Amino acid sequence: MSTRTTSIRRAREADLGGLSKVFDASWREAYRGIIPGVALERLISTRDRAWWRGALRRGRPIAVVETGELVVGYAAYGRTRSQSLGTEAEIDELYLLPEYQGVGLGRRLFRAVRNDLADHGLARLGVWSLEDNARASAFYEGLGGVAGPRVLDRVAGLPLPKVGFLFG
């Protein structure tokens, strides 16, 4: 009999390969058909181990979901980077490997991040999602998020509309 422990913790240097793998697989699944193929591939190729090493050193929190010893998801978060979101805190990215989506790990990760932010006095939270990403919109609405500001963002040089989901 095999038992696997699932935990959520802060990312560390040993997670660089896992973070790259999650980003690669989840972006291919989430944005195929939304971000044109060549642009998507260019974006994915920039998120190598060196990029993640720099991200860890910049100090913005990154939490990982680990099952067994495998990183299956992550969330990057902190104080809001953009005034247009209108919140104190922001989840920059929340992604899981496609085969781990739909089993509650994303909800657990979201709650853990939200609790960490609240512990630091940041109760009002926002998350941006590309408008055409119906799955992400449904996920955030299912967590109680209310659609808020809409802006045009440049992703890989392409103008794409995004919507902010507000919590708290």
Coordinates of N, CA and C in Angstrom, one line a residue:
M1 N 0.8 -1.2 0.0 CA 0.0 0.0 0.0 C 0.9 1.2 0.0
S2 N 0.5 2.2 -0.8 CA 1.3 3.4 -0.9 C 0.5 4.6 -0.4
T3 N 1.1 5.4 0.4 CA 0.4 6.6 0.9 C 1.3 7.8 0.4
R4 N 0.6 8.8 -0.1 CA 1.3 10.0 -0.5 C 0.8 11.2 0.4
T5 N 1.8 12.0 0.8 CA 1.4 13.1 1.6 C 1.4 14.3 0.7
T6 N 0.4 15.2 0.8 CA 0.3 16.4 0.0 C 0.5 17.5 1.0
S7 N 1.4 18.4 0.7 CA 1.7 19.6 1.5 C 1.8 20.9 0.7
I8 N 1.7 22.0 1.4 CA 1.8 23.3 0.8 C 2.9 24.0 1.6
R9 N 3.9 24.5 0.9 CA 5.1 25.1 1.6 C 5.7 26.1 0.7
R10 N 6.6 26.9 1.3 CA 7.3 27.9 0.5 C 8.3 27.2 -0.5
A11 N 8.4 27.7 -1.7 CA 9.3 27.2 -2.7 C 10.8 27.4 -2.2
R12 N 11.6 26.5 -2.7 CA 13.1 26.6 -2.4 C 13.9 26.2 -3.6
E13 N 15.1 26.4 -3.5 CA 16.0 26.2 -4.7 C 15.9 24.8 -5.3
A14 N 15.6 23.8 -4.5 CA 15.5 22.4 -5.0 C 14.2 22.2 -5.8
D15 N 13.3 23.2 -5.8 CA 12.1 23.1 -6.6 C 12.2 23.7 -8.0
L16 N 13.3 24.2 -8.4 CA 13.4 24.9 -9.7 C 12.9 24.1 -10.9
G17 N 13.3 22.9 -10.9 CA 12.9 22.0 -12.0 C 11.4 21.7 -12.0
G18 N 10.8 21.5 -10.8 CA 9.4 21.3 -10.6 C 8.6 22.5 -11.0
L19 N 9.1 23.7 -10.6 CA 8.4 24.9 -11.0 C 8.3 25.1 -12.5
S20 N 9.5 24.9 -13.2 CA 9.5 25.0 -14.6 C 8.6 24.0 -15.3
K21 N 8.5 22.8 -14.8 CA 7.6 21.7 -15.3 C 6.2 22.1 -15.2
V22 N 5.8 22.6 -14.0 CA 4.4 23.0 -13.8 C 4.0 24.2 -14.7
F23 N 4.9 25.2 -14.8 CA 4.6 26.3 -15.7 C 4.5 25.8 -17.1
D24 N 5.4 25.0 -17.6 CA 5.4 24.5 -19.0 C 4.0 23.8 -19.3
A25 N 3.7 22.8 -18.5 CA 2.6 22.0 -18.8 C 1.3 22.7 -18.6
S26 N 1.2 23.5 -17.5 CA -0.1 24.2 -17.3 C -0.3 25.4 -18.3
W27 N 0.7 26.0 -18.7 CA 0.5 27.1 -19.7 C 0.1 26.5 -21.1
R28 N 0.7 25.4 -21.4 CA 0.3 24.7 -22.7 C -1.1 24.3 -22.7
E29 N -1.6 23.8 -21.5 CA -3.0 23.4 -21.4 C -3.9 24.6 -21.3
A30 N -3.6 25.6 -20.5 CA -4.5 26.7 -20.2 C -4.6 27.7 -21.4
Y31 N -3.5 27.9 -22.1 CA -3.5 29.0 -23.1 C -3.4 28.6 -24.5
R32 N -3.5 27.3 -24.8 CA -3.5 26.9 -26.2 C -4.8 27.4 -26.8
G33 N -4.8 28.1 -27.9 CA -6.0 28.7 -28.5 C -6.3 30.1 -28.1
I34 N -5.6 30.5 -27.0 CA -5.8 31.9 -26.5 C -4.6 32.7 -26.9
I35 N -3.4 32.2 -26.6 CA -2.2 32.8 -27.0 C -1.6 32.1 -28.2
P36 N -1.4 32.7 -29.3 CA -1.0 32.0 -30.5 C 0.3 31.2 -30.3
G37 N 0.4 30.0 -31.0 CA 1.4 29.0 -30.7 C 2.8 29.5 -30.6
V38 N 3.3 30.2 -31.5 CA 4.7 30.7 -31.5 C 4.9 31.6 -30.3
A39 N 4.0 32.5 -30.0 CA 4.1 33.4 -28.9 C 4.1 32.6 -27.6
L40 N 3.2 31.6 -27.5 CA 3.1 30.8 -26.3 C 4.4 30.0 -26.1
E41 N 5.0 29.5 -27.1 CA 6.2 28.7 -27.0 C 7.4 29.6 -26.6
R42 N 7.4 30.9 -27.1 CA 8.4 31.8 -26.7 C 8.3 32.1 -25.2
L43 N 7.1 32.4 -24.7 CA 6.9 32.7 -23.3 C 7.3 31.5 -22.4
I44 N 6.9 30.3 -22.8 CA 7.3 29.1 -22.0 C 8.8 28.9 -21.9
S45 N 9.4 29.2 -23.0 CA 10.9 28.9 -23.1 C 11.7 29.9 -22.2
T46 N 11.1 31.0 -21.8 CA 11.8 31.9 -20.9 C 11.8 31.5 -19.4
R47 N 10.9 30.6 -19.1 CA 10.8 30.2 -17.7 C 11.6 28.9 -17.4
D48 N 12.9 29.1 -17.5 CA 13.8 28.0 -17.2 C 14.2 28.1 -15.7
R49 N 15.1 27.2 -15.4 CA 15.6 27.1 -14.0 C 16.2 28.5 -13.6
A50 N 16.9 29.1 -14.5 CA 17.6 30.4 -14.1 C 16.5 31.5 -13.8
W51 N 15.4 31.5 -14.6 CA 14.4 32.4 -14.3 C 13.8 32.2 -13.0
W52 N 13.5 30.9 -12.6 CA 12.9 30.6 -11.3 C 13.9 30.9 -10.2
R53 N 15.2 30.7 -10.4 CA 16.1 31.0 -9.4 C 16.1 32.5 -9.1
G54 N 16.0 33.3 -10.1 CA 15.9 34.8 -9.9 C 14.6 35.1 -9.2
A55 N 13.5 34.5 -9.5 CA 12.2 34.7 -8.9 C 12.3 34.5 -7.4
L56 N 12.9 33.4 -7.0 CA 13.0 33.1 -5.6 C 13.9 34.1 -4.9
R57 N 14.9 34.6 -5.6 CA 15.8 35.6 -4.9 C 15.1 37.0 -4.8
R58 N 14.1 37.3 -5.7 CA 13.5 38.6 -5.6 C 12.6 38.7 -4.4
G59 N 12.3 37.6 -3.7 CA 11.6 37.7 -2.5 C 10.1 37.7 -2.5
R60 N 9.5 37.7 -3.6 CA 8.0 37.7 -3.7 C 7.7 36.2 -3.3
P61 N 6.8 36.0 -2.4 CA 6.5 34.6 -2.0 C 6.0 33.7 -3.2
I62 N 6.5 32.5 -3.1 CA 6.0 31.4 -4.0 C 5.8 30.2 -3.2
A63 N 4.5 29.7 -3.2 CA 4.2 28.5 -2.5 C 4.0 27.4 -3.5
V64 N 4.4 26.2 -3.0 CA 4.3 25.0 -3.9 C 3.4 24.0 -3.2
V65 N 2.7 23.3 -4.1 CA 1.9 22.1 -3.7 C 2.8 20.9 -4.0
E66 N 3.0 20.1 -3.0 CA 3.9 18.9 -3.2 C 3.1 17.7 -2.9
T67 N 3.1 16.7 -3.8 CA 2.5 15.4 -3.5 C 3.6 14.4 -3.6
G68 N 3.8 13.7 -2.4 CA 5.0 12.9 -2.3 C 6.2 13.8 -2.4
E69 N 7.1 13.6 -3.3 CA 8.2 14.5 -3.5 C 8.1 15.3 -4.8
L70 N 6.9 15.3 -5.4 CA 6.7 15.9 -6.7 C 6.0 17.3 -6.5
V71 N 6.6 18.3 -7.1 CA 5.9 19.6 -7.1 C 4.8 19.6 -8.2
V72 N 3.6 19.7 -7.8 CA 2.5 19.6 -8.8 C 1.7 20.9 -9.0
G73 N 2.1 22.0 -8.3 CA 1.5 23.3 -8.4 C 2.3 24.3 -7.7
Y74 N 1.9 25.6 -8.0 CA 2.5 26.7 -7.3 C 1.6 27.9 -7.4
A75 N 1.9 28.9 -6.5 CA 1.3 30.2 -6.5 C 2.3 31.2 -6.2
A76 N 2.4 32.3 -6.9 CA 3.2 33.4 -6.6 C 2.3 34.6 -6.2
Y77 N 2.6 35.3 -5.2 CA 1.7 36.3 -4.6 C 2.4 37.3 -3.8
G78 N 1.6 38.3 -3.3 CA 2.2 39.4 -2.5 C 1.3 40.6 -2.6
R79 N 1.9 41.7 -2.2 CA 1.2 43.0 -2.4 C 0.9 43.2 -3.8
T80 N -0.2 43.9 -4.0 CA -0.7 44.2 -5.4 C 0.3 45.0 -6.1
R81 N 0.6 44.6 -7.4 CA 1.6 45.3 -8.2 C 0.9 46.4 -9.1
S82 N -0.4 46.3 -9.2 CA -1.1 47.3 -10.1 C -2.2 47.9 -9.4
Q83 N -2.3 49.2 -9.5 CA -3.4 50.0 -8.8 C -4.7 49.7 -9.5
S84 N -4.7 49.3 -10.7 CA -6.0 49.0 -11.4 C -6.8 47.9 -10.9
L85 N -6.1 47.0 -10.1 CA -6.8 45.9 -9.5 C -7.6 46.3 -8.3
G86 N -7.2 47.4 -7.6 CA -7.9 48.0 -6.5 C -7.9 47.1 -5.2
T87 N -6.9 46.3 -5.0 CA -6.8 45.5 -3.8 C -5.5 45.7 -3.1
E88 N -5.3 45.2 -1.9 CA -4.1 45.3 -1.2 C -3.1 44.2 -1.6
A89 N -3.7 43.0 -1.9 CA -2.8 41.8 -2.3 C -3.3 41.2 -3.6
E90 N -2.4 40.4 -4.1 CA -2.6 39.8 -5.4 C -2.0 38.5 -5.5
I91 N -2.7 37.6 -6.2 CA -2.0 36.3 -6.6 C -1.6 36.5 -8.0
D92 N -0.3 36.5 -8.3 CA 0.2 36.7 -9.6 C -0.1 35.5 -10.5
E93 N 0.2 34.4 -10.0 CA 0.0 33.1 -10.7 C -0.4 32.0 -9.8
L94 N -1.3 31.2 -10.3 CA -1.7 29.9 -9.5 C -1.9 28.9 -10.6
Y95 N -1.0 27.9 -10.6 CA -1.1 26.8 -11.7 C -0.8 25.5 -11.0
L96 N -1.4 24.5 -11.6 CA -1.2 23.1 -11.3 C -1.0 22.3 -12.5
L97 N -0.2 21.2 -12.4 CA -0.1 20.3 -13.5 C -1.5 19.8 -13.9
P98 N -1.7 19.7 -15.2 CA -3.1 19.4 -15.7 C -3.7 18.1 -15.1
E99 N -2.9 17.1 -14.9 CA -3.4 15.9 -14.3 C -3.7 16.0 -12.8
Y100 N -3.4 17.1 -12.1 CA -3.7 17.4 -10.7 C -4.8 18.4 -10.6
Q101 N -5.4 18.9 -11.7 CA -6.4 19.9 -11.6 C -7.8 19.2 -11.4
G102 N -8.7 19.9 -10.7 CA -10.0 19.3 -10.5 C -10.2 18.4 -9.3
V103 N -9.1 18.3 -8.5 CA -9.2 17.4 -7.3 C -9.1 18.2 -6.0
G104 N -9.2 19.5 -6.1 CA -9.2 20.3 -4.8 C -7.9 20.9 -4.4
L105 N -6.8 20.6 -5.1 CA -5.5 21.1 -4.7 C -5.4 22.6 -5.0
G106 N -6.0 23.1 -6.1 CA -6.0 24.5 -6.4 C -6.7 25.3 -5.3
R107 N -7.9 24.8 -4.8 CA -8.6 25.4 -3.7 C -7.8 25.5 -2.5
R108 N -7.1 24.4 -2.2 CA -6.2 24.3 -1.0 C -5.1 25.3 -1.1
L109 N -4.5 25.4 -2.2 CA -3.4 26.3 -2.4 C -3.9 27.8 -2.3
F110 N -5.0 28.1 -2.9 CA -5.6 29.4 -2.9 C -5.9 29.8 -1.4
R111 N -6.5 28.9 -0.7 CA -6.8 29.2 0.8 C -5.5 29.4 1.6
A112 N -4.5 28.6 1.3 CA -3.2 28.8 2.1 C -2.6 30.1 1.8
V113 N -2.6 30.5 0.5 CA -2.0 31.8 0.1 C -2.9 32.9 0.7
R114 N -4.2 32.8 0.6 CA -5.1 33.9 1.2 C -4.8 34.0 2.7
N115 N -4.7 32.9 3.4 CA -4.4 32.9 4.8 C -3.1 33.6 5.1
D116 N -2.1 33.3 4.3 CA -0.8 33.9 4.5 C -0.8 35.4 4.4
L117 N -1.5 35.8 3.3 CA -1.7 37.2 3.1 C -2.5 37.9 4.2
A118 N -3.5 37.3 4.7 CA -4.3 37.8 5.8 C -3.5 37.9 7.1
D119 N -2.6 36.9 7.3 CA -1.7 37.0 8.5 C -0.8 38.2 8.4
H120 N -0.6 38.7 7.2 CA 0.3 39.9 7.1 C -0.6 41.2 6.9
G121 N -1.8 41.1 7.3 CA -2.7 42.3 7.2 C -3.2 42.6 5.8
L122 N -3.2 41.7 4.9 CA -3.6 42.0 3.5 C -4.8 41.1 3.2
A123 N -6.0 41.7 3.6 CA -7.2 40.9 3.5 C -7.9 41.0 2.1
R124 N -7.8 42.1 1.5 CA -8.5 42.3 0.2 C -7.6 41.9 -0.9
L125 N -8.0 40.8 -1.6 CA -7.2 40.1 -2.5 C -7.8 40.2 -3.9
G126 N -6.9 40.2 -4.9 CA -7.3 40.2 -6.3 C -6.5 39.2 -7.1
V127 N -7.1 38.8 -8.2 CA -6.4 37.9 -9.2 C -6.8 38.3 -10.6
W128 N -5.8 38.4 -11.4 CA -6.1 38.7 -12.9 C -6.2 37.4 -13.6
S129 N -7.1 37.3 -14.6 CA -7.2 36.2 -15.5 C -7.5 36.6 -16.9
L130 N -6.9 36.0 -17.9 CA -7.2 36.4 -19.2 C -8.7 36.1 -19.4
E131 N -9.4 37.1 -20.1 CA -10.8 37.0 -20.2 C -11.3 35.7 -21.0
D132 N -10.5 35.2 -21.9 CA -10.8 34.1 -22.7 C -10.5 32.7 -21.9
N133 N -10.0 32.8 -20.8 CA -9.7 31.6 -20.0 C -10.9 31.3 -19.1
A134 N -11.9 30.6 -19.7 CA -13.1 30.3 -19.0 C -12.9 29.4 -17.8
R135 N -12.0 28.5 -17.9 CA -11.7 27.6 -16.8 C -11.2 28.3 -15.6
A136 N -10.3 29.3 -15.8 CA -9.8 30.1 -14.6 C -10.9 30.9 -14.1
S137 N -11.7 31.5 -14.9 CA -12.8 32.4 -14.5 C -13.7 31.6 -13.6
A138 N -14.1 30.4 -14.1 CA -15.0 29.5 -13.3 C -14.4 29.2 -11.9
F139 N -13.1 28.9 -11.9 CA -12.4 28.5 -10.7 C -12.4 29.7 -9.7
Y140 N -12.1 30.9 -10.1 CA -12.1 32.0 -9.2 C -13.5 32.4 -8.8
E141 N -14.5 32.3 -9.7 CA -15.9 32.5 -9.3 C -16.4 31.5 -8.3
G142 N -15.9 30.2 -8.5 CA -16.3 29.2 -7.5 C -15.7 29.4 -6.2
L143 N -14.6 30.1 -6.1 CA -14.0 30.4 -4.8 C -14.6 31.7 -4.1
G144 N -15.6 32.3 -4.8 CA -16.3 33.5 -4.3 C -15.8 34.8 -4.9
G145 N -14.9 34.7 -5.9 CA -14.4 35.9 -6.5 C -15.5 36.6 -7.3
V146 N -15.5 37.9 -7.3 CA -16.4 38.7 -8.0 C -15.6 39.4 -9.2
A147 N -16.1 39.3 -10.4 CA -15.5 39.9 -11.5 C -15.5 41.4 -11.3
G148 N -14.3 42.0 -11.5 CA -14.1 43.4 -11.3 C -13.6 44.1 -12.5
P149 N -12.4 44.8 -12.3 CA -11.9 45.6 -13.4 C -11.5 44.8 -14.6
R150 N -11.6 45.4 -15.8 CA -11.2 44.8 -17.0 C -10.1 45.7 -17.7
V151 N -9.0 45.1 -18.1 CA -8.0 45.9 -18.7 C -7.5 45.1 -19.9
L152 N -6.8 45.8 -20.8 CA -6.1 45.2 -21.9 C -4.6 45.1 -21.5
D153 N -4.1 43.8 -21.6 CA -2.7 43.5 -21.2 C -2.0 43.1 -22.4
R154 N -0.7 43.2 -22.4 CA 0.2 42.8 -23.5 C 0.8 41.5 -23.0
V155 N 0.5 40.4 -23.7 CA 1.1 39.1 -23.4 C 1.9 38.6 -24.6
A156 N 3.2 38.5 -24.5 CA 4.0 38.1 -25.6 C 3.9 39.1 -26.8
G157 N 3.6 40.4 -26.4 CA 3.5 41.4 -27.4 C 2.1 41.5 -28.0
L158 N 1.2 40.7 -27.6 CA -0.2 40.7 -28.1 C -1.1 41.3 -27.1
P159 N -2.0 42.2 -27.6 CA -3.0 42.8 -26.6 C -4.1 41.7 -26.3
L160 N -4.3 41.4 -25.1 CA -5.3 40.4 -24.6 C -6.0 41.0 -23.4
P161 N -7.4 40.9 -23.5 CA -8.1 41.4 -22.4 C -8.1 40.5 -21.2
K162 N -8.0 41.1 -20.0 CA -8.0 40.3 -18.7 C -9.0 40.9 -17.8
V163 N -9.5 40.1 -16.9 CA -10.4 40.5 -15.9 C -9.9 40.2 -14.5
G164 N -10.1 41.2 -13.6 CA -9.7 41.0 -12.2 C -10.8 40.4 -11.4
F165 N -10.5 39.4 -10.6 CA -11.5 38.8 -9.6 C -11.1 39.3 -8.2
L166 N -12.1 39.7 -7.5 CA -11.9 40.4 -6.2 C -12.4 39.5 -5.1
F167 N -11.7 39.4 -4.0 CA -12.0 38.6 -2.8 C -11.9 39.5 -1.6
G168 N -12.8 39.4 -0.7 CA -12.7 40.0 0.7 C -13.2 41.4 0.7

